[in-house]
Short mmCIF file of C-alpha atoms in Angstrom, two decimals:
data_model
loop_
_atom_site.label_atom_id
_atom_site.label_comp_id
_atom_site.label_asym_id
_atom_site.label_seq_id
_atom_site.Cartn_x
_atom_site.Cartn_y
_atom_site.Cartn_z
CA UNK F 1 -55.40 40.63 2.68
CA UNK F 2 -58.55 42.69 3.06
CA UNK F 3 -61.52 40.95 4.65
CA UNK F 4 -64.81 42.06 3.14
CA UNK F 5 -67.96 42.28 5.22
CA UNK F 6 -70.61 39.89 3.96
CA UNK F 7 -73.17 41.94 2.08
CA UNK F 8 -75.89 39.76 0.65
CA UNK F 9 -76.69 42.10 -2.25
CA UNK F 10 -73.03 42.35 -3.27
CA UNK F 11 -72.48 38.61 -2.88
CA UNK F 12 -75.55 37.82 -4.97
CA UNK F 13 -74.53 40.28 -7.68
CA UNK F 14 -70.96 38.94 -7.82
CA UNK F 15 -72.21 35.35 -7.92
CA UNK F 16 -74.44 36.17 -10.90
CA UNK F 17 -71.64 38.09 -12.59
CA UNK F 18 -69.33 35.09 -12.78
CA UNK F 19 -71.90 32.90 -14.56
CA UNK F 20 -72.03 32.46 -18.35
CA UNK F 21 -75.35 30.63 -18.82
CA UNK F 22 -77.18 29.57 -21.94
CA UNK F 23 -80.89 29.69 -22.72
CA UNK F 24 -83.29 28.35 -25.29
CA UNK F 25 -85.00 30.28 -28.05
CA UNK F 26 -84.08 32.91 -30.63
CA UNK F 27 -85.00 35.82 -28.39
CA UNK F 28 -83.98 36.40 -24.80
CA UNK F 29 -86.35 34.93 -22.19
CA UNK F 30 -87.71 37.27 -19.54
CA UNK F 31 -85.67 35.55 -16.86
CA UNK F 32 -82.40 36.36 -18.67
CA UNK F 33 -83.34 40.03 -19.03
CA UNK F 34 -84.36 40.19 -15.37
CA UNK F 35 -81.11 38.60 -14.17
CA UNK F 36 -79.05 40.99 -16.33
CA UNK F 37 -80.56 43.75 -14.25
CA UNK F 38 -79.53 41.92 -11.07
CA UNK F 39 -75.87 41.42 -11.97
CA UNK F 40 -75.64 38.72 -14.64
CA UNK F 41 -72.92 39.95 -16.98
CA UNK F 42 -72.61 37.22 -19.64
CA UNK F 43 -74.62 34.80 -21.71
CA UNK F 44 -73.54 31.98 -24.01
CA UNK F 45 -75.20 31.40 -27.37
CA UNK F 46 -75.48 28.08 -29.18
CA UNK F 47 -76.86 26.89 -32.48
CA UNK F 48 -80.36 26.66 -31.00
CA UNK F 49 -80.32 30.46 -30.49
CA UNK F 50 -79.43 31.39 -34.08
CA UNK F 51 -81.59 31.41 -37.20
CA UNK F 52 -80.23 34.28 -39.32
CA UNK F 53 -77.68 37.09 -38.90
CA UNK F 54 -80.54 39.57 -38.67
CA UNK F 55 -82.27 37.59 -35.92
CA UNK F 56 -78.97 37.23 -34.04
CA UNK F 57 -78.39 40.97 -34.28
CA UNK F 58 -81.84 41.61 -32.84
CA UNK F 59 -81.19 39.15 -30.01
CA UNK F 60 -77.89 40.75 -29.00
CA UNK F 61 -79.45 44.22 -29.21
CA UNK F 62 -82.20 43.00 -26.87
CA UNK F 63 -79.57 41.83 -24.38
CA UNK F 64 -77.52 44.99 -24.72
CA UNK F 65 -80.57 47.16 -24.07
CA UNK F 66 -80.62 45.67 -20.57
CA UNK F 67 -76.86 45.92 -20.04
CA UNK F 68 -74.57 47.68 -22.50
CA UNK F 69 -71.44 45.85 -21.34
CA UNK F 70 -72.92 42.34 -21.45
CA UNK F 71 -70.56 39.64 -22.72
CA UNK F 72 -72.30 37.71 -25.49
CA UNK F 73 -70.22 34.57 -25.99
CA UNK F 74 -70.32 31.94 -28.71
CA UNK F 75 -68.44 28.80 -29.69
CA UNK F 76 -67.54 29.84 -33.25
CA UNK F 77 -64.26 28.17 -34.12
CA UNK F 78 -65.01 28.02 -37.83
CA UNK F 79 -64.57 24.72 -39.62
CA UNK F 80 -66.37 21.79 -38.03
CA UNK F 81 -67.49 23.79 -34.97
CA UNK F 82 -69.83 26.55 -36.09
CA UNK F 83 -72.83 28.16 -34.48
CA UNK F 84 -73.34 31.05 -36.94
CA UNK F 85 -73.85 28.52 -39.75
CA UNK F 86 -74.89 25.52 -37.72
CA UNK F 87 -77.43 24.27 -40.27
CA UNK F 88 -75.49 25.06 -43.46
CA UNK F 89 -71.83 24.44 -42.58
CA UNK F 90 -69.13 27.04 -42.12
CA UNK F 91 -67.87 29.52 -44.69
CA UNK F 92 -64.44 29.16 -43.08
CA UNK F 93 -62.13 26.15 -42.85
CA UNK F 94 -61.09 25.14 -39.36
CA UNK F 95 -57.74 25.17 -37.64
CA UNK F 96 -56.21 22.05 -39.19
CA UNK F 97 -56.77 23.42 -42.69
CA UNK F 98 -55.16 26.72 -41.72
CA UNK F 99 -52.26 24.88 -40.14
CA UNK F 100 -51.82 22.79 -43.30
CA UNK F 101 -51.46 25.96 -45.36
CA UNK F 102 -49.17 27.42 -42.66
CA UNK F 103 -49.57 31.05 -43.67
CA UNK F 104 -50.14 33.08 -40.50
CA UNK F 105 -51.31 36.05 -42.55
CA UNK F 106 -54.08 33.87 -44.00
CA UNK F 107 -55.06 32.69 -40.53
CA UNK F 108 -55.12 36.29 -39.34
CA UNK F 109 -57.32 37.29 -42.30
CA UNK F 110 -59.75 34.40 -41.75
CA UNK F 111 -60.07 35.20 -38.03
CA UNK F 112 -60.52 38.89 -38.78
CA UNK F 113 -63.38 38.22 -41.21
CA UNK F 114 -64.94 35.77 -38.77
CA UNK F 115 -64.61 38.39 -36.04
CA UNK F 116 -66.13 41.03 -38.31
CA UNK F 117 -69.20 38.86 -38.87
CA UNK F 118 -69.54 38.15 -35.15
CA UNK F 119 -69.18 41.82 -34.25
CA UNK F 120 -71.72 42.80 -36.89
CA UNK F 121 -74.21 40.50 -35.14
CA UNK F 122 -73.36 41.90 -31.71
CA UNK F 123 -71.32 38.93 -30.44
CA UNK F 124 -68.25 40.11 -28.53
CA UNK F 125 -66.63 37.01 -26.97
CA UNK F 126 -65.63 33.95 -28.97
CA UNK F 127 -64.70 30.73 -27.17
CA UNK F 128 -61.86 30.25 -29.67
CA UNK F 129 -59.23 29.50 -30.82
CA UNK F 130 -58.29 25.98 -29.83
CA UNK F 131 -54.59 26.10 -28.96
CA UNK F 132 -54.37 22.34 -28.32
CA UNK F 133 -51.42 20.52 -29.88
CA UNK F 134 -53.03 17.43 -31.42
CA UNK F 135 -50.10 15.15 -30.60
CA UNK F 136 -52.37 12.11 -30.26
CA UNK F 137 -53.86 11.31 -33.69
CA UNK F 138 -56.50 9.14 -31.96
CA UNK F 139 -57.86 12.14 -30.06
CA UNK F 140 -61.66 11.85 -30.30
CA UNK F 141 -62.58 15.46 -29.52
CA UNK F 142 -59.84 17.80 -30.81
CA UNK F 143 -58.54 16.48 -34.15
CA UNK F 144 -59.20 18.99 -36.93
CA UNK F 145 -59.99 21.65 -34.32
CA UNK F 146 -56.22 21.88 -33.70
CA UNK F 147 -53.81 23.71 -35.99
CA UNK F 148 -51.62 20.60 -35.94
CA UNK F 149 -49.27 18.35 -34.01
CA UNK F 150 -46.21 20.62 -33.88
CA UNK F 151 -46.08 23.13 -30.99
CA UNK F 152 -44.38 25.93 -32.92
CA UNK F 153 -46.89 25.77 -35.76
CA UNK F 154 -49.83 25.76 -33.33
CA UNK F 155 -48.30 28.70 -31.44
CA UNK F 156 -47.86 30.98 -34.46
CA UNK F 157 -51.35 30.31 -35.77
CA UNK F 158 -52.92 30.70 -32.34
CA UNK F 159 -51.31 34.14 -32.06
CA UNK F 160 -52.39 35.11 -35.59
CA UNK F 161 -55.97 34.00 -34.92
CA UNK F 162 -56.14 36.02 -31.69
CA UNK F 163 -54.76 39.12 -33.41
CA UNK F 164 -57.26 38.82 -36.28
CA UNK F 165 -60.26 38.18 -34.05
CA UNK F 166 -59.49 40.89 -31.51
CA UNK F 167 -58.62 43.30 -34.30
CA UNK F 168 -62.31 43.08 -35.17
CA UNK F 169 -63.33 43.96 -31.61
CA UNK F 170 -64.21 40.42 -30.51
CA UNK F 171 -62.45 39.03 -27.44
CA UNK F 172 -60.63 35.73 -27.98
CA UNK F 173 -60.89 32.91 -25.46
CA UNK F 174 -57.96 30.56 -26.04
CA UNK F 175 -58.68 26.94 -25.09
CA UNK F 176 -58.38 24.30 -23.63
CA UNK F 177 -55.71 25.13 -21.00
CA UNK F 178 -53.31 23.52 -20.29
CA UNK F 179 -53.84 21.48 -23.50
CA UNK F 180 -56.35 18.81 -24.57
CA UNK F 181 -54.37 17.46 -27.52
CA UNK F 182 -52.77 14.35 -25.97
CA UNK F 183 -56.02 12.80 -24.79
CA UNK F 184 -57.78 9.63 -25.93
CA UNK F 185 -60.96 10.43 -23.96
CA UNK F 186 -63.58 13.09 -24.70
CA UNK F 187 -64.14 15.18 -21.57
CA UNK F 188 -67.80 15.53 -22.52
CA UNK F 189 -68.09 11.87 -21.49
CA UNK F 190 -65.37 11.17 -18.91
CA UNK F 191 -62.25 12.64 -17.30
CA UNK F 192 -59.19 12.44 -19.60
CA UNK F 193 -55.73 11.99 -18.09
CA UNK F 194 -52.39 13.13 -19.51
CA UNK F 195 -49.39 11.51 -17.88
CA UNK F 196 -46.76 13.69 -19.55
CA UNK F 197 -43.92 15.02 -17.45
CA UNK F 198 -43.32 18.69 -16.77
CA UNK F 199 -40.60 18.93 -19.43
CA UNK F 200 -42.98 17.55 -22.07
CA UNK F 201 -45.79 19.79 -20.90
CA UNK F 202 -43.50 22.83 -21.11
CA UNK F 203 -42.13 21.94 -24.53
CA UNK F 204 -45.44 20.90 -26.07
CA UNK F 205 -48.77 21.82 -24.47
CA UNK F 206 -47.79 25.18 -22.99
CA UNK F 207 -46.01 26.63 -26.05
CA UNK F 208 -49.20 27.84 -27.81
CA UNK F 209 -50.66 29.20 -24.57
CA UNK F 210 -47.53 31.25 -23.92
CA UNK F 211 -47.90 32.61 -27.46
CA UNK F 212 -51.56 33.36 -26.79
CA UNK F 213 -50.76 35.35 -23.66
CA UNK F 214 -48.04 37.24 -25.54
CA UNK F 215 -50.55 38.01 -28.31
CA UNK F 216 -52.90 39.53 -25.76
CA UNK F 217 -55.71 37.00 -25.59
CA UNK F 218 -58.46 38.49 -23.45
CA UNK F 219 -59.59 35.16 -22.02
CA UNK F 220 -58.44 31.57 -21.54
CA UNK F 221 -60.71 28.53 -21.17
CA UNK F 222 -59.70 25.74 -18.80
CA UNK F 223 -59.84 22.05 -19.70
CA UNK F 224 -61.51 19.29 -17.70
CA UNK F 225 -58.41 17.10 -17.82
CA UNK F 226 -56.21 15.56 -15.14
CA UNK F 227 -52.47 16.21 -15.35
CA UNK F 228 -50.86 14.48 -12.36
CA UNK F 229 -47.61 16.39 -12.87
CA UNK F 230 -49.54 19.56 -11.95
CA UNK F 231 -52.18 18.13 -9.62
CA UNK F 232 -52.61 14.42 -8.85
CA UNK F 233 -56.20 14.84 -7.66
CA UNK F 234 -58.03 17.69 -9.35
CA UNK F 235 -58.71 18.34 -13.05
CA UNK F 236 -57.25 21.59 -14.36
CA UNK F 237 -60.56 23.48 -14.16
CA UNK F 238 -60.69 22.86 -10.40
CA UNK F 239 -56.96 22.96 -9.68
CA UNK F 240 -55.30 25.94 -7.95
CA UNK F 241 -51.96 24.53 -9.12
CA UNK F 242 -53.03 24.69 -12.77
CA UNK F 243 -54.91 27.99 -12.77
CA UNK F 244 -53.43 30.16 -10.05
CA UNK F 245 -50.11 28.35 -9.81
CA UNK F 246 -49.29 28.00 -13.53
CA UNK F 247 -51.52 30.20 -15.68
CA UNK F 248 -51.47 33.21 -13.31
CA UNK F 249 -47.96 32.78 -11.91
CA UNK F 250 -45.52 35.46 -13.18
CA UNK F 251 -43.31 34.48 -16.11
CA UNK F 252 -40.23 35.18 -14.00
CA UNK F 253 -41.38 32.41 -11.66
CA UNK F 254 -42.06 29.90 -14.42
CA UNK F 255 -45.74 30.69 -15.03
CA UNK F 256 -47.55 32.16 -18.01
CA UNK F 257 -48.31 35.51 -16.40
CA UNK F 258 -51.90 35.70 -17.60
CA UNK F 259 -54.01 38.41 -15.98
CA UNK F 260 -57.16 38.24 -18.13
CA UNK F 261 -60.40 36.35 -17.60
CA UNK F 262 -60.29 32.58 -17.04
CA UNK F 263 -63.50 30.80 -18.03
CA UNK F 264 -64.26 27.13 -17.46
CA UNK F 265 -65.27 24.69 -20.14
CA UNK F 266 -68.92 23.62 -19.83
CA UNK F 267 -69.55 22.56 -16.25
CA UNK F 268 -72.26 20.07 -17.20
CA UNK F 269 -69.67 17.99 -19.08
CA UNK F 270 -69.41 14.63 -17.39
CA UNK F 271 -65.71 14.99 -16.53
CA UNK F 272 -66.88 17.49 -13.88
CA UNK F 273 -70.58 16.83 -13.38
CA UNK F 274 -70.26 13.12 -12.65
CA UNK F 275 -67.55 13.43 -10.01
CA UNK F 276 -68.32 16.78 -8.38
CA UNK F 277 -71.74 17.99 -9.48
CA UNK F 278 -72.06 21.39 -11.11
CA UNK F 279 -72.65 23.31 -7.87
CA UNK F 280 -69.61 22.00 -6.03
CA UNK F 281 -67.60 22.05 -9.24
CA UNK F 282 -68.39 25.72 -9.80
CA UNK F 283 -67.35 26.65 -6.26
CA UNK F 284 -64.09 24.73 -6.62
CA UNK F 285 -63.40 26.33 -10.01
CA UNK F 286 -63.80 29.90 -8.72
CA UNK F 287 -61.71 29.03 -5.65
CA UNK F 288 -59.00 27.61 -7.92
CA UNK F 289 -58.73 30.83 -9.93
CA UNK F 290 -61.43 30.70 -12.61
CA UNK F 291 -63.39 33.92 -13.12
CA UNK F 292 -66.36 32.73 -15.14
CA UNK F 293 -68.46 29.57 -15.14
CA UNK F 294 -69.59 28.32 -18.54
CA UNK F 295 -72.85 26.38 -18.34
CA UNK F 296 -75.76 26.09 -20.70
CA UNK F 297 -74.83 23.77 -23.53
CA UNK F 298 -77.09 21.19 -21.94
CA UNK F 299 -78.57 22.94 -18.88
CA UNK F 300 -80.16 26.09 -20.25
CA UNK F 301 -82.73 27.23 -17.71
CA UNK F 302 -83.20 29.73 -14.93
CA UNK F 303 -83.14 27.05 -12.24
CA UNK F 304 -79.54 26.16 -13.16
CA UNK F 305 -78.50 29.81 -12.83
CA UNK F 306 -80.17 30.14 -9.45
CA UNK F 307 -78.65 26.89 -8.19
CA UNK F 308 -75.14 28.03 -9.13
CA UNK F 309 -75.68 31.55 -7.80
CA UNK F 310 -76.87 30.21 -4.46
CA UNK F 311 -74.08 27.62 -4.28
CA UNK F 312 -71.46 30.38 -4.65
CA UNK F 313 -73.13 32.65 -2.09
CA UNK F 314 -73.48 29.79 0.40
CA UNK F 315 -69.84 28.78 -0.10
CA UNK F 316 -68.72 32.32 0.82
CA UNK F 317 -70.98 32.46 3.87
CA UNK F 318 -69.74 29.05 5.05
CA UNK F 319 -66.07 29.95 4.47
CA UNK F 320 -65.44 27.49 1.63
CA UNK F 321 -64.87 30.29 -0.89
CA UNK F 322 -63.07 33.52 -0.06
CA UNK F 323 -65.25 36.56 -0.58
CA UNK F 324 -62.35 38.48 -2.09
CA UNK F 325 -61.75 35.67 -4.62
CA UNK F 326 -65.36 35.90 -5.81
CA UNK F 327 -65.11 39.68 -5.96
CA UNK F 328 -61.86 39.47 -7.93
CA UNK F 329 -63.44 37.04 -10.41
CA UNK F 330 -66.47 39.30 -10.89
CA UNK F 331 -64.20 42.30 -11.42
CA UNK F 332 -62.34 40.51 -14.22
CA UNK F 333 -65.62 39.67 -15.95
CA UNK F 334 -66.76 43.29 -15.72
CA UNK F 335 -63.40 44.53 -16.99
CA UNK F 336 -63.69 42.39 -20.09
CA UNK F 337 -67.25 43.56 -20.57
CA UNK F 338 -66.03 47.14 -20.45
CA UNK F 339 -63.32 46.38 -23.06
CA UNK F 340 -65.91 44.92 -25.40
CA UNK F 341 -68.24 47.88 -24.81
CA UNK F 342 -65.49 50.24 -25.96
CA UNK F 343 -63.99 48.06 -28.70
CA UNK F 344 -66.63 45.70 -30.04
CA UNK F 345 -70.07 45.37 -31.53
CA UNK F 346 -71.48 46.47 -34.88
CA UNK F 347 -69.57 49.75 -34.62
CA UNK F 348 -66.26 47.85 -34.84
CA UNK F 349 -67.46 45.73 -37.76
CA UNK F 350 -68.32 48.78 -39.88
CA UNK F 351 -64.68 49.85 -39.93
CA UNK F 352 -63.43 46.60 -41.49
CA UNK F 353 -63.55 45.84 -45.19
CA UNK F 354 -65.45 42.56 -45.73
CA UNK F 355 -63.43 39.64 -47.10
CA UNK F 356 -66.23 37.33 -48.21
CA UNK F 357 -64.05 34.96 -50.25
CA UNK F 358 -61.23 34.43 -47.77
CA UNK F 359 -62.71 31.23 -46.31
CA UNK F 360 -63.10 29.46 -49.64
CA UNK F 361 -59.68 30.63 -50.77
CA UNK F 362 -58.17 29.17 -47.59
CA UNK F 363 -60.06 25.88 -48.06
CA UNK F 364 -58.72 25.55 -51.62
CA UNK F 365 -55.16 26.18 -50.46
CA UNK F 366 -55.53 23.57 -47.70
CA UNK F 367 -56.34 20.67 -50.06
CA UNK F 368 -53.74 17.93 -50.48
CA UNK F 369 -54.48 15.93 -53.62
CA UNK F 370 -52.80 12.57 -54.28
CA UNK F 371 -53.36 10.71 -57.57
CA UNK F 372 -52.91 6.92 -57.59
CA UNK F 373 -50.29 7.00 -60.34
CA UNK F 374 -52.56 6.96 -63.38
CA UNK F 375 -54.10 10.03 -64.96
CA UNK F 376 -57.27 11.01 -63.16
CA UNK F 377 -60.44 11.28 -65.19
CA UNK F 378 -62.65 14.03 -63.74
CA UNK F 379 -66.26 13.25 -62.98
CA UNK F 380 -68.26 14.58 -65.92
CA UNK F 381 -71.72 13.22 -65.09
CA UNK F 382 -73.77 12.41 -62.01
CA UNK F 383 -71.80 10.75 -59.23
CA UNK F 384 -72.74 8.81 -56.12
CA UNK F 385 -71.38 10.12 -52.81
CA UNK F 386 -71.03 7.53 -50.06
CA UNK F 387 -70.35 9.22 -46.74
CA UNK F 388 -68.85 6.89 -44.11
CA UNK F 389 -70.16 8.63 -41.03
CA UNK F 390 -68.77 8.25 -37.50
CA UNK F 391 -70.71 9.38 -34.45
CA UNK F 392 -70.35 13.17 -34.27
CA UNK F 393 -68.50 14.49 -31.26
CA UNK F 394 -70.61 16.72 -29.04
CA UNK F 395 -68.55 19.84 -29.72
CA UNK F 396 -69.41 19.58 -33.42
CA UNK F 397 -73.01 18.42 -33.08
CA UNK F 398 -75.13 16.29 -35.36
CA UNK F 399 -77.11 19.16 -36.88
CA UNK F 400 -74.20 20.61 -38.89
CA UNK F 401 -74.02 19.07 -42.38
CA UNK F 402 -70.71 17.91 -43.80
CA UNK F 403 -69.36 16.08 -46.83
CA UNK F 404 -69.21 16.83 -50.55
CA UNK F 405 -72.63 15.58 -51.67
CA UNK F 406 -74.44 18.93 -51.81
CA UNK F 407 -71.54 20.72 -53.49
CA UNK F 408 -70.98 17.94 -56.02
CA UNK F 409 -74.69 17.84 -56.84
CA UNK F 410 -74.54 21.56 -57.54
CA UNK F 411 -71.72 20.99 -60.03
CA UNK F 412 -73.01 17.69 -61.41
CA UNK F 413 -76.82 17.58 -61.22
CA UNK F 414 -78.22 14.13 -60.66
CA UNK F 415 -75.54 13.22 -58.13
CA UNK F 416 -76.92 11.09 -55.33
CA UNK F 417 -75.69 10.66 -51.78
CA UNK F 418 -76.16 8.37 -48.80
CA UNK F 419 -74.60 7.89 -45.39
CA UNK F 420 -73.24 4.64 -44.00
CA UNK F 421 -72.40 4.18 -40.34
CA UNK F 422 -70.97 1.59 -38.00
CA UNK F 423 -74.44 0.20 -37.31
CA UNK F 424 -74.84 -0.51 -41.03
CA UNK F 425 -71.51 -2.35 -41.06
CA UNK F 426 -72.49 -4.32 -37.96
CA UNK F 427 -75.94 -5.18 -39.31
CA UNK F 428 -75.13 -5.94 -42.93
CA UNK F 429 -71.48 -6.89 -42.58
CA UNK F 430 -68.84 -5.00 -44.56
CA UNK F 431 -69.45 -6.92 -47.78
CA UNK F 432 -73.22 -6.57 -47.45
CA UNK F 433 -72.82 -2.84 -46.93
CA UNK F 434 -70.64 -2.52 -50.05
CA UNK F 435 -73.01 -4.64 -52.15
CA UNK F 436 -75.85 -2.37 -51.10
CA UNK F 437 -73.77 0.67 -52.01
CA UNK F 438 -72.81 -0.70 -55.43
CA UNK F 439 -76.41 -1.58 -56.25
CA UNK F 440 -77.55 1.92 -55.35
CA UNK F 441 -74.69 3.66 -57.18
CA UNK F 442 -75.22 1.71 -60.39
CA UNK F 443 -72.91 2.96 -63.14
CA UNK F 444 -72.20 6.28 -61.42
CA UNK F 445 -68.67 7.02 -60.20
CA UNK F 446 -68.46 6.62 -56.44
CA UNK F 447 -66.97 9.31 -54.23
CA UNK F 448 -66.24 7.91 -50.76
CA UNK F 449 -66.12 10.51 -48.01
CA UNK F 450 -64.45 9.51 -44.75
CA UNK F 451 -63.65 11.26 -41.51
CA UNK F 452 -60.67 10.08 -39.43
CA UNK F 453 -60.62 6.71 -41.17
CA UNK F 454 -57.55 5.75 -39.12
CA UNK F 455 -59.66 5.83 -35.91
CA UNK F 456 -62.50 3.62 -37.16
CA UNK F 457 -61.70 0.00 -38.13
CA UNK F 458 -65.17 -0.59 -39.62
CA UNK F 459 -64.67 2.42 -41.86
CA UNK F 460 -61.22 1.30 -42.99
CA UNK F 461 -62.50 -2.20 -43.77
CA UNK F 462 -65.46 -0.85 -45.73
CA UNK F 463 -63.26 1.53 -47.69
CA UNK F 464 -60.81 -1.28 -48.56
CA UNK F 465 -63.68 -3.46 -49.78
CA UNK F 466 -65.10 -0.62 -51.86
CA UNK F 467 -61.74 0.13 -53.51
CA UNK F 468 -61.27 -3.54 -54.33
CA UNK F 469 -64.64 -3.56 -56.09
CA UNK F 470 -64.36 -0.08 -57.62
CA UNK F 471 -60.70 1.03 -57.86
CA UNK F 472 -61.74 4.16 -59.77
CA UNK F 473 -63.41 5.49 -56.60
CA UNK F 474 -62.44 8.98 -55.41
CA UNK F 475 -61.66 9.19 -51.67
CA UNK F 476 -62.13 12.42 -49.72
CA UNK F 477 -60.73 12.44 -46.17
CA UNK F 478 -62.36 15.26 -44.20
CA UNK F 479 -60.79 14.49 -40.84
CA UNK F 480 -57.14 14.13 -39.79
CA UNK F 481 -55.36 12.56 -42.80
CA UNK F 482 -53.43 9.97 -40.83
CA UNK F 483 -54.09 6.88 -43.00
CA UNK F 484 -52.13 6.41 -46.27
CA UNK F 485 -53.84 7.97 -49.31
CA UNK F 486 -56.06 5.53 -51.23
CA UNK F 487 -58.31 5.62 -54.27
CA UNK F 488 -57.95 6.77 -57.86
CA UNK F 489 -57.77 10.25 -56.39
CA UNK F 490 -57.33 11.06 -52.72
CA UNK F 491 -58.23 14.50 -51.43
CA UNK F 492 -57.39 15.53 -47.86
CA UNK F 493 -59.42 18.60 -46.94
CA UNK F 494 -58.19 18.89 -43.31
CA UNK F 495 -61.73 19.54 -42.08
CA UNK F 496 -65.39 19.16 -42.90
CA UNK F 497 -66.57 22.76 -43.25
CA UNK F 498 -68.91 23.53 -46.14
CA UNK F 499 -66.12 25.38 -47.97
CA UNK F 500 -63.85 22.34 -47.61
CA UNK F 501 -66.53 20.23 -49.32
CA UNK F 502 -66.86 22.79 -52.07
CA UNK F 503 -63.12 22.94 -52.68
CA UNK F 504 -62.96 19.14 -52.90
CA UNK F 505 -65.95 19.00 -55.28
CA UNK F 506 -64.22 21.43 -57.60
CA UNK F 507 -61.22 19.14 -57.87
CA UNK F 508 -63.39 16.05 -58.40
CA UNK F 509 -65.05 17.61 -61.44
CA UNK F 510 -61.77 18.99 -62.79
CA UNK F 511 -62.40 22.69 -62.34
CA UNK F 512 -59.18 24.66 -62.61
CA UNK F 513 -58.23 27.95 -61.01
CA UNK F 514 -60.67 30.66 -62.04
CA UNK F 515 -63.30 28.09 -63.08
CA UNK F 516 -65.42 27.85 -59.97
CA UNK F 517 -69.17 28.07 -60.63
CA UNK F 518 -71.02 30.18 -58.12
CA UNK F 519 -68.12 32.39 -56.99
#
């Protein structure tokens, strides 16, 4: 092993290179531009950075003027998790909807169009797809972000998504390795633990990641989860056994043989920050085999970047982090930046025929409609949409609208809508909540919109009480359709993207194929 002489300029540059920070504002702050000149090679964009496609294109051009191989990353899964359309809702259904259709060509086409739009705006790294097998239906953070609960299905759609996205010149970052699907804890809040054995892990969690590597994913994102079968002490993001020993290990030796860039999930998430702090956590992650540190969802300032840069440099000087490991990590980041410089950006987007309607077409195909046994009478006049709203998980965010109210109002003017949450049920009681709802709805047909009703007892109780009072109510489940269908008409959308709401609204009003206002 070659020992490198400590060179402060090289160390500082490499330490900046492995960071993927965020920032605030819709144009790049001076400090970001200055650090790009000093070695910073990546930035992460969030909903706060995006107003319009034109503004986003100007922002990425501003970054690229400082460094033409800069990695501009975004968390654009489509479906519930969107940054491009954070204030309107996504034009694409998410993974669960695509898995419900189970047409890999459709998944490839959706990802290709999504990639085309990203590339057109100058974004060249997408922290997607989620390759998690959602084997635990009570999972609070994955759910509809997964293609499903069956490893083979998740694997074939993960591969198709990667091929579509990268075919548009945007690097895929498959997540959350080694699999976040069997958790009952959100790693934004605490450290999840999966006690599965190695045989289960191999037959379930790892299947989609093996498919992702075979499909050529350019990056993999680690999960902040503890798997004692791999490492009894350290979460995967910080574990040499998980990253170097499993993800990097050659296939012939039982590993996945991945040689691309490994990026961490957000280091300010409490699963890491509470136990290790972001400075120590970042050092441990690079030492374990990660190549890039994602930070900036919550900590989006220059001080955070400088703290992490200095922590990495100090760790090398003090012998807690091998200099060659930091250099290797920085080299992988630069290599991916060079691939995107050659393959990505607006130039790549211009060579792809737009497929503007593919998202809505996919959302329509993903619907599962269950009548109650009597003929359904479509809504012909104004309706009342009652959205039973759980607390949004942090990955989705509260600013992204969901439901069917806006789309139904477009088709049936005069439609009203209101949201009802757990606090309403606790304050008013279930029957008080329903009485309030009935008074407000009046004679209008009620459309009840739920999200993961099986995970929320207050929601299930309120829905039961509503259906007892108004059995003609339409029920739209926009989460994981785990509970038995209920209502005069039950529509499972397999996600809460804007196009999922539109597809459901079309069914509610009785529009047939070819009769979709606004197409």
